[in-house]
Amino acid sequence: MTALVEVNNLSKAFGGVHAVEDVSFSVDAGQVYSVIGPNGAGKTTLFNLITGLYVPTGGEVKLNGESIAKLEPNQLAERGMCRTFQQMQICMNMTAIENVMLGRHLTLKSSLLTTLFRLPALTRGEKAAREKSAELMAFVGCGEYLDTEASAMSYGALKRLEIARALAAEPKVVLLDEPAAGLNAVETAALEDLIRKIAEQGITVMLVEHDMKLVMGISDRLLVLNYGRVLAEGTPEQIRENPDVIAAYLGG
Amino acid sequence: MIDRLPQFRLRGLVFLAIVVFSVPLFISNPFHYGLATQIALIAGAVVGLNLLVGFAGQISLGHAGFFGLGAYFSAIMTSTYGWSAIPALVVGAIAVAIVAWVVGRPILRLKGHYLSMATLAVGFIIAIILNNERETTGGPDGMPVPPFDVFGWELSPFGQYSLFGLDISGDLAWYLFAGIVLLVAVWLAQNLIDSPIGRALRSVHGSEVAASVVGVNTAKYKSLVFVISAVYASVMGALYGHFQGFITPSVASFDFSILLITMVVLGGMGSTIGVIIGAVVLELLPQVLADFQEMEMVLFGLILMLTMIFMPKGLLPTAASFLAKRRSKSAGGDA
Ligand SMILES: Nc1ncnc2c1ncn2[C@@H]1O[C@H](COP(=O)(O)OP(=O)(O)OP(=O)(O)O)[C@@H](O)[C@H]1O
Ligand SMILES: [Mg+2]
């Protein structure tokens, strides 16, 4: 079986800064795979490389066995990859549900003429997309905001909205960059629940998170980065007992 | 609420229709009709420009170029080659679409000031060509344009028509025609905005990376909206030429490009009704302040600057949020 996401000797340097250096690992379909490490370890850079936002300085990423080197982020979305951002990326010029409906972009193919004259096919597609999006908003726990302007929503609600948008694209693998950042204990517990439910649907989850309790509880495997390099890789038990990790990170 | 699509767009359209059709109740002299017709046609172009600027967050400082191309294409085809007005308008729009697509692909990769400069250059080049091709365009002196015609039937501001047994003067007929064109332009724009394509366009403004990771080909949509807004300008330019009966390269000038952008910014980027108000205000202002003729560009520049500083959302959205705040305050007071 080929891994869903395979990373081989991946490197990225910004000038003299080696943000990611010679990183290799693979993620099987259906796993919850977490990437941890101290601030500046290169976690976000790794996600940006995997999702095609950055061009690597070395190595490669494969999605379902196919190299992503020549693919744009939107083409990766077509192949079943979607993500959220540490620096939330919400379209503040839209309502909450429109943000989620944007996630349905690839499933909503309508011609320019159908659109301009608002033919029945368009209205049907829009209604279906709206229903599906409302369902997803309820699923992530921001169902009460439907037609609220995104700019009027709280930080926590926007974080959930961003997840709903990613799910709306019906991804095979979703990458969440620090979804618990800025959330309180109750919200974090709800998030843990949500990530479990996403995984239960068969969606592969890649997660960057600082909240150790959350990460250790839900991950199948973890990757520990330190100064851009792999410090350790394995199951939560293995990571917890790894002396390097204890010395460099958990212990520190 | 989930099963029903929100229909906010229709409110704006109905409001606009009421205004358009009640204008003839208040004016009657040909000069005023002429002004109203001109405003409606320019407003149509501004609605198109707003798709690019207000919704997709891109800029064009050369949009008058496309307005001018449409105007001249129709003028030349109908006068020199004897085409009928509608085929000239349609073929002109297609030609402008192709031009916009060809220049749009490379320049829309640019952002901010670079895109401003590139679009500015596009406008300048078009204006220079129209000025220099004396043989076909008449150069800086301009050229006459035959009246608009449909199947041999001519629409001229100086004609007399009868509709459902009512006698209608040419100016009123032109005004009604331009008003209906504007309503159609707004209806199409609103349909576009409230659709998957429209969301993709707005997401390019809202967050380009968010758009790309959910599968939006942002480069494609930027080109698309650039082409659509150029077609709007081209069609309105063609009609404007027929209405005026005479055009000069000023229809493609830098000044006119800046006027169009100022209308968008003043009225409210991303508000279709707002930018129409912007067009009305900025077309009427020079009439009211006739003494300032020389200072017109200075005045528009000042308005552009003051709006961006003090009212970055523009007239209508600012007024709307002001009213909403007042309302919620008084509602809060009741509680
Ligand atoms: N676009 C960039 N240009 C220059 N340097 C960058 C860029 N992005 C990241 N870096 C640098 O690369 C290193 C890794 O950054 P990255 O954001 O990947 O870390 P991180 O593990 O996500 O940290 P955090 O936990 O704070 O989010 C840092 O030293 C950072 O300053
Ligand atoms: Mg990070």
Coordinates of C-alpha atoms and ligand atoms in Angstrom, one line a residue:
Chain A
M1 CA 0.0 0.0 0.0
T2 CA 1.4 3.4 -0.9
A3 CA 1.2 6.1 1.7
L4 CA -1.4 8.9 1.2
V5 CA 1.2 11.6 1.9
E6 CA 4.9 10.8 1.5
V7 CA 7.6 13.3 2.3
N8 CA 11.2 12.5 1.1
N9 CA 14.3 14.4 2.2
L10 CA 12.3 17.7 2.1
S11 CA 14.2 20.9 2.7
K12 CA 13.4 24.6 2.6
A13 CA 15.8 27.4 3.3
F14 CA 14.9 31.1 3.5
G15 CA 18.2 32.8 2.8
G16 CA 20.5 31.3 5.5
V17 CA 17.6 30.0 7.6
H18 CA 17.1 26.2 7.2
A19 CA 13.4 26.2 8.1
V20 CA 12.9 22.6 7.1
E21 CA 15.9 20.3 6.6
D22 CA 16.0 16.8 5.2
V23 CA 12.6 15.7 6.6
S24 CA 11.2 12.4 5.6
F25 CA 8.0 10.6 6.8
S26 CA 4.8 9.1 5.5
V27 CA 1.2 9.3 6.5
D28 CA -1.2 6.4 5.8
A29 CA -4.8 7.0 4.8
G30 CA -7.1 7.2 7.8
Q31 CA -4.4 8.3 10.3
V32 CA -4.4 11.3 12.6
Y33 CA -0.8 12.4 12.1
S34 CA 0.6 15.2 14.2
V35 CA 3.6 17.4 13.8
I36 CA 5.0 19.0 17.0
G37 CA 8.0 21.0 18.0
P38 CA 8.9 24.3 19.6
N39 CA 8.2 27.7 18.0
G40 CA 10.1 28.2 14.8
A41 CA 10.8 24.5 14.4
G42 CA 9.5 24.6 10.9
K43 CA 6.0 23.0 11.3
T44 CA 4.1 25.7 9.3
T45 CA 6.8 25.7 6.7
L46 CA 6.4 21.9 6.3
F47 CA 2.6 22.3 5.9
N48 CA 3.2 25.1 3.3
L49 CA 5.5 22.8 1.4
I50 CA 3.1 19.9 1.5
T51 CA 0.2 22.0 0.3
G52 CA 2.1 23.5 -2.6
L53 CA 2.3 27.1 -1.2
Y54 CA 6.1 26.9 -1.0
V55 CA 8.5 25.5 -3.5
P56 CA 11.0 23.2 -1.7
T57 CA 14.8 23.8 -2.0
G58 CA 15.3 20.1 -1.9
G59 CA 13.4 16.8 -1.7
E60 CA 9.8 16.0 -2.7
V61 CA 6.3 15.5 -1.5
K62 CA 4.0 12.8 -3.0
L63 CA 0.3 12.7 -2.7
N64 CA -1.2 9.3 -3.4
G65 CA 2.1 8.3 -5.1
E66 CA 2.1 11.4 -7.4
S67 CA 4.8 14.0 -7.0
I68 CA 3.3 17.4 -6.3
A69 CA 6.3 19.3 -7.6
K70 CA 4.5 20.8 -10.6
L71 CA 1.1 21.3 -8.9
E72 CA -0.5 24.5 -7.7
P73 CA -2.4 24.5 -4.4
N74 CA -5.7 24.5 -6.3
Q75 CA -4.6 21.4 -8.2
L76 CA -3.8 19.7 -4.9
A77 CA -7.3 20.6 -3.8
E78 CA -8.6 18.8 -6.9
R79 CA -6.6 15.8 -5.7
G80 CA -8.2 15.8 -2.3
M81 CA -6.0 18.0 -0.1
C82 CA -7.3 20.9 1.9
R83 CA -6.1 22.8 5.0
T84 CA -6.6 25.5 7.5
F85 CA -4.0 28.2 8.6
Q86 CA -2.3 29.2 11.8
Q87 CA -2.9 32.8 10.6
M88 CA -6.6 32.2 9.9
Q89 CA -7.5 32.8 6.3
I90 CA -11.2 33.8 6.2
C91 CA -12.8 35.9 3.5
M92 CA -14.0 38.8 5.6
N93 CA -15.9 40.2 2.7
M94 CA -18.4 37.4 2.8
T95 CA -20.9 35.9 5.2
A96 CA -20.0 32.8 7.3
I97 CA -21.9 30.4 5.1
E98 CA -20.5 31.9 1.9
N99 CA -17.0 31.1 3.3
V100 CA -18.1 27.5 3.7
M101 CA -19.8 27.4 0.3
L102 CA -16.5 28.6 -1.2
G103 CA -15.2 25.3 0.0
R104 CA -17.7 23.6 -2.3
H105 CA -16.1 25.4 -5.3
L106 CA -14.8 22.3 -7.0
T107 CA -18.1 20.5 -6.8
L108 CA -20.1 23.4 -8.2
K109 CA -19.4 23.7 -11.8
S110 CA -21.6 26.2 -13.5
S111 CA -21.0 27.9 -16.8
L112 CA -20.8 31.7 -17.2
L113 CA -24.2 31.8 -19.0
T114 CA -26.0 29.7 -16.4
T115 CA -24.6 32.1 -13.8
L116 CA -25.3 35.4 -15.6
F117 CA -28.9 34.4 -16.3
R118 CA -29.3 32.5 -13.0
L119 CA -30.8 29.5 -14.7
P120 CA -32.6 26.9 -12.6
A121 CA -29.5 24.6 -12.6
L122 CA -27.6 27.3 -10.7
T123 CA -30.3 27.8 -8.1
R124 CA -30.5 24.1 -7.5
G125 CA -26.7 23.8 -7.1
E126 CA -26.7 26.8 -4.7
K127 CA -29.5 25.4 -2.6
A128 CA -27.7 22.1 -2.3
A129 CA -24.4 23.8 -1.5
R130 CA -26.1 25.9 1.1
E131 CA -27.7 23.0 2.8
K132 CA -24.5 21.0 2.9
S133 CA -22.6 24.0 4.2
A134 CA -25.2 24.7 6.9
E135 CA -24.8 21.0 7.9
L136 CA -21.1 21.3 8.1
M137 CA -21.3 24.5 10.2
A138 CA -23.6 22.7 12.6
F139 CA -21.1 19.8 12.6
V140 CA -18.1 22.0 13.6
G141 CA -20.2 24.0 16.1
C142 CA -20.9 27.3 14.4
G143 CA -24.3 26.6 13.0
E144 CA -25.9 29.7 14.6
Y145 CA -24.0 32.1 12.3
L146 CA -25.3 31.1 8.9
D147 CA -25.8 34.6 7.3
T148 CA -23.6 36.5 9.8
E149 CA -20.9 38.6 8.2
A150 CA -17.6 36.8 8.9
S151 CA -16.1 40.1 10.1
A152 CA -18.7 40.1 12.9
M153 CA -17.8 36.6 14.3
S154 CA -15.6 35.8 17.3
Y155 CA -12.1 34.3 17.0
G156 CA -13.2 30.9 18.2
A157 CA -16.1 30.7 15.8
L158 CA -13.9 31.7 12.9
K159 CA -11.5 28.9 13.7
R160 CA -14.3 26.4 13.5
L161 CA -15.6 28.1 10.4
E162 CA -12.3 27.6 8.7
I163 CA -12.4 23.9 9.4
A164 CA -16.0 23.7 8.0
R165 CA -14.7 25.3 4.8
A166 CA -11.9 22.8 4.5
L167 CA -14.4 19.9 5.1
A168 CA -16.7 21.4 2.5
A169 CA -14.1 20.5 -0.1
E170 CA -14.6 16.9 0.8
P171 CA -10.9 16.3 1.2
K172 CA -9.1 12.9 1.6
V173 CA -6.6 14.6 3.8
V174 CA -7.0 17.8 5.8
L175 CA -4.1 19.7 7.4
L176 CA -4.9 21.7 10.5
D177 CA -2.3 24.2 11.6
E178 CA -2.7 25.0 15.3
P179 CA -6.5 24.7 15.4
A180 CA -6.5 25.0 19.2
A181 CA -4.4 28.2 19.4
G182 CA -6.3 30.9 21.3
L183 CA -9.1 28.5 22.3
N184 CA -10.1 28.1 26.0
A185 CA -10.2 24.7 27.7
V186 CA -13.8 24.0 26.9
E187 CA -13.4 24.9 23.2
T188 CA -10.2 22.8 23.1
A189 CA -12.1 19.8 24.4
A190 CA -14.8 20.3 21.7
L191 CA -12.1 20.6 19.1
E192 CA -10.6 17.3 20.2
D193 CA -14.0 15.7 19.8
L194 CA -14.4 17.3 16.4
I195 CA -11.1 16.0 15.1
R196 CA -12.0 12.5 16.3
K197 CA -15.3 12.8 14.3
I198 CA -13.5 14.0 11.2
A199 CA -11.1 11.0 11.4
E200 CA -14.0 8.6 12.0
Q201 CA -15.4 9.7 8.6
G202 CA -12.2 8.3 7.0
I203 CA -10.6 11.7 6.4
T204 CA -6.9 11.6 7.1
V205 CA -5.9 14.4 9.5
M206 CA -2.5 16.1 9.7
L207 CA -2.2 18.3 12.7
V208 CA 0.2 20.9 14.0
E209 CA -0.5 21.6 17.6
H210 CA 1.2 22.8 20.8
D211 CA -1.4 21.4 23.2
M212 CA 0.3 18.2 24.3
K213 CA -2.7 16.7 26.0
L214 CA -4.7 17.1 22.8
V215 CA -2.0 15.8 20.5
M216 CA -1.1 12.8 22.6
G217 CA -4.7 11.8 23.0
I218 CA -5.8 11.7 19.4
S219 CA -2.7 11.1 17.2
D220 CA -1.9 7.7 15.7
R221 CA 1.6 8.9 15.0
L222 CA 3.7 12.0 15.6
L223 CA 6.6 13.8 14.0
V224 CA 8.8 15.9 16.3
L225 CA 10.7 18.7 14.6
N226 CA 13.5 20.7 16.1
Y227 CA 15.3 23.5 14.2
G228 CA 13.9 22.1 11.0
R229 CA 15.1 18.6 11.5
V230 CA 13.3 15.4 12.6
L231 CA 14.0 14.8 16.2
A232 CA 11.8 11.7 16.5
E233 CA 8.9 9.9 14.8
G234 CA 6.5 7.3 16.1
T235 CA 3.4 6.5 18.1
P236 CA 2.5 8.7 21.1
E237 CA 4.0 6.1 23.5
Q238 CA 7.3 6.0 21.6
I239 CA 7.5 9.8 21.5
R240 CA 6.7 10.1 25.2
E241 CA 9.6 7.8 26.1
N242 CA 12.1 9.0 23.5
P243 CA 15.0 10.5 25.5
D244 CA 15.9 13.0 22.8
V245 CA 12.4 14.4 22.9
I246 CA 12.3 14.5 26.7
A247 CA 15.7 16.3 26.7
A248 CA 15.0 18.7 23.9
Y249 CA 11.4 19.4 24.2
L250 CA 9.0 17.8 26.7
G251 CA 11.6 18.0 29.4
G252 CA 12.8 21.5 28.5
Chain B
M1 CA -33.8 29.8 6.5
I2 CA -31.5 27.1 5.3
D3 CA -33.7 25.9 2.5
R4 CA -34.2 29.4 1.1
L5 CA -31.5 31.3 -0.7
P6 CA -31.2 34.9 0.6
Q7 CA -32.6 37.4 -1.9
F8 CA -30.9 40.6 -0.8
R9 CA -29.9 41.3 -4.4
L10 CA -33.5 41.7 -5.5
R11 CA -34.1 44.6 -3.1
G12 CA -31.4 46.7 -4.7
L13 CA -32.7 45.9 -8.2
V14 CA -36.3 46.8 -7.4
F15 CA -35.2 50.1 -5.7
L16 CA -33.1 51.0 -8.7
A17 CA -36.0 50.2 -11.1
I18 CA -38.3 52.5 -9.2
V19 CA -35.8 55.3 -9.3
V20 CA -35.0 54.8 -13.0
F21 CA -38.7 54.9 -14.0
S22 CA -39.7 57.7 -11.8
V23 CA -37.0 60.1 -13.0
P24 CA -39.2 61.1 -16.0
L25 CA -41.8 62.3 -13.5
F26 CA -39.4 65.0 -12.3
I27 CA -37.6 66.1 -15.4
S28 CA -38.8 67.1 -18.9
N29 CA -36.2 69.2 -20.7
P30 CA -33.9 67.6 -23.2
F31 CA -30.8 68.7 -21.5
H32 CA -31.7 66.9 -18.3
Y33 CA -32.7 63.8 -20.2
G34 CA -29.4 63.9 -22.0
L35 CA -27.6 64.1 -18.7
A36 CA -29.6 61.3 -17.1
T37 CA -28.9 59.1 -20.2
Q38 CA -25.2 59.8 -20.0
I39 CA -25.2 59.0 -16.2
A40 CA -27.1 55.7 -16.8
L41 CA -24.6 54.6 -19.5
I42 CA -21.5 55.5 -17.4
A43 CA -23.1 53.9 -14.3
G44 CA -23.3 50.7 -16.3
A45 CA -19.6 50.8 -17.0
V46 CA -18.9 51.6 -13.3
V47 CA -21.0 48.5 -12.3
G48 CA -18.7 46.4 -14.4
L49 CA -15.6 48.1 -13.1
N50 CA -16.8 47.4 -9.6
L51 CA -16.9 43.7 -10.3
L52 CA -13.1 43.9 -10.8
V53 CA -12.2 46.5 -8.2
G54 CA -14.9 46.2 -5.5
F55 CA -15.5 42.4 -5.6
A56 CA -12.3 40.8 -6.8
G57 CA -10.0 43.5 -5.2
Q58 CA -8.0 44.2 -8.4
I59 CA -7.4 47.6 -9.9
S60 CA -7.7 49.1 -13.3
L61 CA -6.6 52.7 -13.9
G62 CA -7.1 52.3 -17.7
H63 CA -10.6 51.2 -17.9
A64 CA -11.6 54.1 -20.1
G65 CA -9.5 52.4 -22.7
F66 CA -12.0 49.6 -23.0
F67 CA -14.9 52.1 -23.0
G68 CA -13.1 54.0 -25.8
L69 CA -12.4 50.8 -27.8
G70 CA -16.0 49.8 -27.7
A71 CA -17.1 53.3 -28.6
Y72 CA -14.7 53.6 -31.6
F73 CA -15.3 50.0 -32.8
S74 CA -19.0 50.6 -33.0
A75 CA -18.5 54.1 -34.5
I76 CA -16.2 52.9 -37.2
M77 CA -18.2 49.8 -38.1
T78 CA -21.5 51.6 -38.3
S79 CA -20.3 54.8 -40.1
T80 CA -17.4 53.6 -42.3
Y81 CA -18.5 50.0 -43.0
G82 CA -22.3 50.5 -42.7
W83 CA -22.8 47.8 -40.2
S84 CA -26.0 47.8 -38.1
A85 CA -25.4 48.9 -34.5
I86 CA -26.1 45.7 -32.6
P87 CA -23.7 43.4 -34.6
A88 CA -21.1 46.2 -34.2
L89 CA -21.7 46.3 -30.5
V90 CA -21.5 42.6 -30.1
V91 CA -18.4 42.0 -32.3
G92 CA -16.8 45.0 -30.6
A93 CA -17.4 43.5 -27.2
I94 CA -15.9 40.2 -28.3
A95 CA -12.9 42.0 -29.7
V96 CA -12.4 43.9 -26.4
A97 CA -12.8 40.7 -24.5
I98 CA -10.0 39.2 -26.5
V99 CA -7.8 42.3 -26.0
A100 CA -8.6 42.3 -22.2
W101 CA -7.8 38.6 -22.0
V102 CA -4.5 38.9 -23.8
V103 CA -3.3 41.9 -21.7
G104 CA -4.9 40.7 -18.5
R105 CA -3.2 37.3 -18.3
P106 CA 0.3 38.7 -17.8
I107 CA -0.5 41.9 -15.9
L108 CA -2.9 40.4 -13.4
R109 CA 0.0 38.5 -11.9
L110 CA 1.1 41.9 -10.6
K111 CA -0.2 43.3 -7.4
G112 CA -0.8 46.7 -5.9
H113 CA 1.1 49.6 -7.4
Y114 CA 2.5 47.4 -10.2
L115 CA -0.9 46.4 -11.4
S116 CA -2.0 50.1 -11.2
M117 CA 0.9 51.1 -13.4
A118 CA 0.3 48.3 -15.9
T119 CA -3.4 49.0 -16.3
L120 CA -2.6 52.7 -16.5
A121 CA -0.2 51.9 -19.4
V122 CA -2.9 49.9 -21.1
G123 CA -5.2 52.8 -21.0
F124 CA -2.6 55.2 -22.3
I125 CA -1.6 53.0 -25.2
I126 CA -5.3 52.7 -26.3
A127 CA -5.7 56.4 -26.0
I128 CA -2.6 57.1 -28.0
I129 CA -3.7 54.7 -30.8
L130 CA -7.1 56.3 -31.0
N131 CA -5.4 59.7 -31.2
N132 CA -2.9 58.7 -33.9
E133 CA -4.9 56.6 -36.3
R134 CA -6.4 59.7 -37.9
E135 CA -7.5 57.9 -41.1
T136 CA -9.9 55.6 -39.2
T137 CA -10.6 57.5 -36.0
G138 CA -10.4 61.1 -37.1
G139 CA -7.6 61.6 -34.5
P140 CA -8.0 64.2 -31.8
D141 CA -10.8 65.9 -33.6
G142 CA -13.0 62.8 -33.2
M143 CA -15.6 61.3 -35.5
P144 CA -19.4 61.3 -35.9
V145 CA -21.4 58.2 -34.9
P146 CA -24.6 57.2 -36.6
P147 CA -27.7 56.8 -34.4
F148 CA -28.3 53.4 -32.7
D149 CA -30.5 51.2 -34.9
V150 CA -32.4 48.0 -34.5
F151 CA -33.5 46.2 -37.7
G152 CA -33.5 49.4 -39.6
W153 CA -35.4 51.3 -36.9
E154 CA -33.3 54.2 -35.6
L155 CA -33.2 55.6 -32.1
S156 CA -32.1 59.2 -32.1
P157 CA -32.3 61.8 -29.3
F158 CA -33.9 64.1 -31.8
G159 CA -36.6 61.7 -33.1
Q160 CA -40.2 61.3 -32.1
Y161 CA -41.6 57.9 -31.2
S162 CA -44.8 56.4 -30.1
L163 CA -45.0 53.6 -27.6
F164 CA -48.4 52.0 -26.8
G165 CA -50.1 55.0 -28.3
L166 CA -48.1 57.4 -26.2
D167 CA -45.9 60.0 -27.9
I168 CA -42.4 59.9 -26.7
S169 CA -39.6 62.3 -27.5
G170 CA -36.3 61.0 -28.6
D171 CA -34.5 62.1 -25.4
L172 CA -37.0 60.3 -23.2
A173 CA -36.8 57.2 -25.4
W174 CA -33.0 57.2 -25.1
Y175 CA -33.2 57.7 -21.4
L176 CA -35.6 54.8 -21.0
F177 CA -33.4 52.6 -23.2
A178 CA -30.3 53.5 -21.2
G179 CA -32.1 53.0 -17.9
I180 CA -33.2 49.5 -19.0
V181 CA -29.7 48.7 -20.1
L182 CA -28.4 49.8 -16.7
L183 CA -31.0 47.6 -15.0
V184 CA -30.0 44.6 -17.1
A185 CA -26.3 45.4 -16.3
V186 CA -27.0 45.4 -12.6
W187 CA -29.1 42.2 -12.8
L188 CA -26.4 40.3 -14.6
A189 CA -23.7 41.7 -12.2
Q190 CA -25.8 40.7 -9.1
N191 CA -26.4 37.2 -10.6
L192 CA -22.7 36.9 -11.1
I193 CA -21.7 38.0 -7.6
D194 CA -24.2 35.7 -5.9
S195 CA -22.9 32.4 -7.5
P196 CA -20.0 30.0 -7.3
I197 CA -18.1 32.2 -9.7
G198 CA -18.9 35.3 -7.7
R199 CA -17.7 33.7 -4.5
A200 CA -14.5 32.7 -6.3
L201 CA -14.0 36.3 -7.4
R202 CA -14.7 37.7 -3.9
S203 CA -12.4 35.1 -2.4
V204 CA -9.5 36.4 -4.5
H205 CA -10.1 39.7 -2.6
G206 CA -10.8 38.2 0.8
S207 CA -7.9 35.7 0.9
E208 CA -6.1 34.5 -2.1
V209 CA -4.5 31.6 -0.3
A210 CA -7.8 30.4 1.2
A211 CA -9.2 30.5 -2.3
S212 CA -6.4 28.5 -3.8
V213 CA -6.4 25.7 -1.1
V214 CA -10.1 25.0 -1.7
G215 CA -9.5 24.7 -5.4
V216 CA -10.0 28.2 -6.9
N217 CA -7.7 28.8 -9.8
T218 CA -7.1 32.4 -8.8
A219 CA -5.3 33.5 -12.0
K220 CA -8.1 32.2 -14.1
Y221 CA -10.8 34.1 -12.1
K222 CA -8.8 37.3 -12.1
S223 CA -8.6 37.2 -15.9
L224 CA -12.3 36.3 -16.2
V225 CA -13.4 39.3 -14.1
F226 CA -11.0 41.6 -16.0
V227 CA -12.5 40.5 -19.2
I228 CA -16.1 40.8 -17.9
S229 CA -15.5 44.3 -16.6
A230 CA -13.8 45.3 -20.0
V231 CA -16.9 44.0 -21.8
Y232 CA -19.2 46.1 -19.6
A233 CA -17.1 49.1 -20.5
S234 CA -17.1 48.2 -24.2
V235 CA -20.8 47.8 -24.5
M236 CA -21.5 51.0 -22.5
G237 CA -18.9 52.9 -24.6
A238 CA -20.6 51.7 -27.8
L239 CA -24.0 52.9 -26.7
Y240 CA -22.5 56.2 -25.4
G241 CA -21.1 56.9 -28.8
H242 CA -24.4 56.3 -30.6
F243 CA -26.1 58.4 -28.0
Q244 CA -23.7 61.4 -28.3
G245 CA -23.5 61.2 -32.0
F246 CA -19.9 62.2 -31.9
I247 CA -16.9 60.9 -30.0
T248 CA -13.3 62.1 -29.4
P249 CA -10.4 60.1 -27.8
S250 CA -11.4 61.7 -24.5
V251 CA -13.7 58.7 -24.0
A252 CA -10.5 56.7 -23.6
S253 CA -8.5 59.3 -21.6
F254 CA -6.7 58.9 -18.3
D255 CA -9.0 61.5 -16.8
F256 CA -12.0 59.4 -17.6
S257 CA -10.4 56.3 -16.2
I258 CA -9.7 58.2 -12.9
L259 CA -13.3 59.4 -12.9
L260 CA -14.6 55.8 -13.3
I261 CA -12.4 54.6 -10.4
T262 CA -13.4 57.6 -8.2
M263 CA -17.1 56.7 -8.8
V264 CA -16.4 53.1 -7.6
V265 CA -14.4 54.3 -4.5
L266 CA -16.8 57.1 -3.6
G267 CA -20.0 55.0 -4.0
G268 CA -18.6 52.0 -2.2
M269 CA -16.4 49.3 -3.5
G270 CA -18.4 46.0 -3.6
S271 CA -21.8 47.7 -3.5
T272 CA -23.5 47.6 -6.8
I273 CA -26.1 50.2 -5.9
G274 CA -23.5 52.3 -4.1
V275 CA -21.3 52.7 -7.1
I276 CA -24.3 53.8 -9.2
I277 CA -24.8 56.5 -6.6
G278 CA -21.1 57.4 -7.0
A279 CA -21.7 57.8 -10.7
V280 CA -24.7 60.0 -10.2
V281 CA -22.9 62.2 -7.7
L282 CA -19.8 62.7 -9.7
E283 CA -21.7 63.4 -12.9
L284 CA -24.0 65.9 -11.3
L285 CA -21.2 67.7 -9.3
P286 CA -19.7 69.4 -12.3
Q287 CA -23.2 70.6 -13.3
V288 CA -23.7 72.2 -9.9
L289 CA -20.2 73.6 -9.7
A290 CA -20.0 74.9 -13.3
D291 CA -17.6 77.5 -12.3
F292 CA -15.0 74.9 -11.3
Q293 CA -14.7 73.5 -14.8
E294 CA -10.9 74.0 -14.9
M295 CA -10.5 72.4 -11.5
E296 CA -12.6 69.3 -12.3
M297 CA -9.6 66.8 -12.1
V298 CA -8.3 68.4 -8.9
L299 CA -11.8 68.1 -7.4
F300 CA -12.1 64.4 -8.4
G301 CA -8.6 63.7 -7.0
L302 CA -9.5 65.4 -3.8
I303 CA -12.8 63.4 -3.5
L304 CA -10.9 60.2 -4.2
M305 CA -8.3 61.0 -1.5
L306 CA -10.8 62.2 1.1
T307 CA -13.1 59.2 0.5
M308 CA -10.2 56.8 1.0
I309 CA -9.1 58.5 4.2
F310 CA -12.4 59.2 5.9
M311 CA -14.8 56.8 4.3
P312 CA -12.8 53.8 2.9
K313 CA -16.0 51.8 2.5
G314 CA -17.7 54.5 0.4
L315 CA -20.9 56.4 0.6
L316 CA -23.6 53.7 0.7
P317 CA -21.9 51.1 2.9
T318 CA -20.9 53.8 5.4
A319 CA -24.4 55.2 5.5
A320 CA -25.9 51.7 5.8
S321 CA -23.6 50.7 8.7
F322 CA -24.3 54.1 10.4
L323 CA -28.0 53.5 10.2
A324 CA -27.6 49.9 11.4
K325 CA -25.6 51.1 14.4
R326 CA -28.3 53.8 15.2
R327 CA -31.0 51.2 14.9
S328 CA -29.2 48.6 17.2
K329 CA -28.5 51.4 19.7
S330 CA -32.1 52.4 19.9
A331 CA -33.1 48.7 20.0
G332 CA -30.6 48.3 22.9
G333 CA -32.1 51.3 24.6
D334 CA -35.6 49.6 24.6
A335 CA -34.3 46.5 26.2
Ligands
LIG1 N1 8.3 33.2 4.5 C1 9.4 33.1 5.3 N2 10.5 33.9 5.1 C2 11.6 33.8 5.8 N3 11.7 33.0 6.9 C3 10.7 32.2 7.2 C4 9.5 32.3 6.5 N4 8.6 31.4 7.0 C5 9.2 30.8 8.1 N5 10.5 31.4 8.2 C6 11.4 31.0 9.3 O1 11.5 29.6 9.3 C7 11.5 29.1 10.6 C8 10.4 28.1 10.8 O2 9.2 28.8 10.8 P1 7.8 28.1 10.9 O3 6.7 29.2 10.8 O4 7.7 27.0 10.0 O5 7.8 27.6 12.4 P2 6.7 26.9 13.2 O6 7.2 25.6 13.7 O7 5.4 26.8 12.5 O8 6.6 27.9 14.5 P3 5.3 28.3 15.4 O9 5.1 27.2 16.4 O10 5.7 29.5 16.0 O11 4.1 28.4 14.5 C9 11.5 30.3 11.5 O12 12.9 30.6 11.8 C10 10.9 31.4 10.6 O13 11.4 32.6 11.0
MG2 MG 3.5 27.6 12.7

